[in-house]
Amino acid sequence: MDTNWSSAADIAAAVTAGRSSASDVIEATLAQIKTRNRVLNAFTAVLADRARERAAAIDRDPSRAGPLAGVPFAVKNLFDVAGLRTLAGSKINRKRPKAKLDQPLIERLEAAGAILVGALNMGEYAYDFTGENVHDGPSRNPHDRKRMSGGSSGGSGSAVGGGLVPLALGSDTNGSIRVPASLCGIFGLKPTYGRLTRARSFPFVDSLDHLGPFARSVTDLATAYDAMQGYDGGEDAACVDRPAEPVASALGQGIDGLRFAVAGGFFRKGLSPEAQEATERVAKALGASREIELPEIGRARAAAYLITASEGGALHLDRLRKQAADFDPAVRDRLIAGAMVPASAVIAAQKFRRWYRAQVLEIFKDVDVIIAPSTPCVAPLLGQENFMLDGVEVPVRANLGIYTQPISFIGLPVAAVPVPLKPMPIGVQIIAAPWREDVALRVAYSLEQMGVASAPRPAA
Amino acid sequence: MARKTKTKTKPGAKHAPVKSKTPAADPLDAYIAAAAKAFDLPVTAQYRPGVKMNLVVTLRMASIVAAFPLPDEAEPAPVFRA
């Protein structure tokens, strides 16, 4: 078995059937990380001992290990991992006490047989779309090491797209799963706001934070998602008390009867030829001829921006007072500015959010899926500060997520699918109504079956 | 949030304002200085340009949102339940 590019499903099948041992999978994974991470800089901690112990336990009775038996995975370093300090990409958090428990989604994946092998690089405090990190260095794009992985879950994109692990977890406040999935050419799922528990993860913007998985196939994405669903007993105030709604077994139901629309207007402006090509390929494959304009989308983006700046500034206020020099300067200045935003502006943004949600829910009465680009362009070069958007030069850090931000603003579920353009891939958002991850993932699966969406393997 | 347009004084301009040989102070600079003091935030000379640049963008976003009319009865998205 080629562990470096095997799907989680293939690994689990081989381990469960005794064709491969979990220990062999883990040794191959650790060897791959040792070699490739020097280039990709995706990992900030490798948990070799823990992973070996867990693999040995699975090998004692692999047939009972679960649907992710022996599958290696890694998590963005804002997830609590017992025995590690939860860095959230920062220097400041290196002085925090070590976490005592794993984040619950790690516990749930491990209960399904998966094996945590490490923690992943990310933009500082998740306020980032680039994947660059001033303390740990940038995680690199597996398709071109001179390019960005995308942020803020850059290590997650780099590790999965680069074949270090078949599965990773990240967070998405304004696009931090969908942007690296796009730039690194992999699948990502940003579930409905409140679906997956965020307990024991380092927050950024409580109003907008989501956690979710990355993988190279839709089946893997759905299997991981199924294993992570379910109420957490109230540990995360936003996690909804809702029964698990498994989707993996329903992926093959197809797309007959689904009503598709392509997001126009705002989402057409500033598109690079690659983003346009990818969106058109997906729309054509799904037979989506209708175009809709989401209402006041630019204002939705502005409101998400305001809530992010303000809640982020409030979260870090005390650290800004005492340890300003220890922040990444780019993050620090944004957070200080956020702390100075008047409350009236933030309350107006939250009022607008409810209005906008009602308008978009109306649209979902006669549309099941909205198709939109994930990013305006393919991965920019590392260190690149600006790019052209609709004829205007704008900062990369704040604008790579311009198409993701108005969607997560109201918590809609999105399957981000990679379109394998050459030389660099780019992603498309498959957006569904709240709680309809099943629809988004079914569509993603159909696109994968049609060969329109796939995670391209990087040249060695 | 409307701000006064900065008064520019071109060197050698014939009708330059009499009192302002230096550009008029930007109210946002005063706001940043006051907010930094009030909130005990260390906005050093080194941080100030970055903070200002970000605040300009954020307040532009605020004016975009504020320009949209909503009724007084509109509820914010997060609703507390006792």
JSON list of C-alpha atoms in Angstrom, two decimals, chain A residues 31-32 86 103 108 137 146 149 154 163 191 216 226 235 245 247 257 268 294 317 327 333 378 442 457:
[
{"chain": "A", "resi": 31, "resn": "ALA", "atom": "CA", "xyz": [9.01, 8.50, 7.91]},
{"chain": "A", "resi": 32, "resn": "GLN", "atom": "CA", "xyz": [7.14, 10.56, 5.32]},
{"chain": "A", "resi": 86, "resn": "THR", "atom": "CA", "xyz": [-2.10, 25.00, 22.49]},
{"chain": "A", "resi": 103, "resn": "GLN", "atom": "CA", "xyz": [-10.13, 18.43, 21.97]},
{"chain": "A", "resi": 108, "resn": "ARG", "atom": "CA", "xyz": [-14.20, 11.16, 18.55]},
{"chain": "A", "resi": 137, "resn": "GLY", "atom": "CA", "xyz": [7.95, 30.03, 9.27]},
{"chain": "A", "resi": 146, "resn": "LYS", "atom": "CA", "xyz": [7.50, 28.99, -3.28]},
{"chain": "A", "resi": 149, "resn": "SER", "atom": "CA", "xyz": [-0.54, 27.16, 1.54]},
{"chain": "A", "resi": 154, "resn": "GLY", "atom": "CA", "xyz": [-2.15, 26.37, 6.26]},
{"chain": "A", "resi": 163, "resn": "GLY", "atom": "CA", "xyz": [0.61, 13.46, 1.31]},
{"chain": "A", "resi": 191, "resn": "PRO", "atom": "CA", "xyz": [-20.04, 22.46, 8.54]},
{"chain": "A", "resi": 216, "resn": "ARG", "atom": "CA", "xyz": [-8.21, 14.06, -0.43]},
{"chain": "A", "resi": 226, "resn": "ASP", "atom": "CA", "xyz": [-19.77, 11.49, 10.68]},
{"chain": "A", "resi": 235, "resn": "GLU", "atom": "CA", "xyz": [-19.21, 22.34, 26.70]},
{"chain": "A", "resi": 245, "resn": "GLU", "atom": "CA", "xyz": [-27.04, 12.92, 10.84]},
{"chain": "A", "resi": 247, "resn": "VAL", "atom": "CA", "xyz": [-23.90, 11.22, 5.48]},
{"chain": "A", "resi": 257, "resn": "GLY", "atom": "CA", "xyz": [-33.69, 16.63, -8.34]},
{"chain": "A", "resi": 268, "resn": "ARG", "atom": "CA", "xyz": [-17.94, 37.42, -10.58]},
{"chain": "A", "resi": 294, "resn": "LEU", "atom": "CA", "xyz": [-27.09, 37.00, -2.97]},
{"chain": "A", "resi": 317, "resn": "LEU", "atom": "CA", "xyz": [-6.94, 42.89, 24.69]},
{"chain": "A", "resi": 327, "resn": "PHE", "atom": "CA", "xyz": [2.67, 39.26, 18.37]},
{"chain": "A", "resi": 333, "resn": "ASP", "atom": "CA", "xyz": [-1.91, 46.02, 14.34]},
{"chain": "A", "resi": 378, "resn": "VAL", "atom": "CA", "xyz": [-4.52, 30.32, -7.23]},
{"chain": "A", "resi": 442, "resn": "ARG", "atom": "CA", "xyz": [-23.38, 14.41, -2.12]},
{"chain": "A", "resi": 457, "resn": "ARG", "atom": "CA", "xyz": [-0.89, 14.47, -6.39]}
]
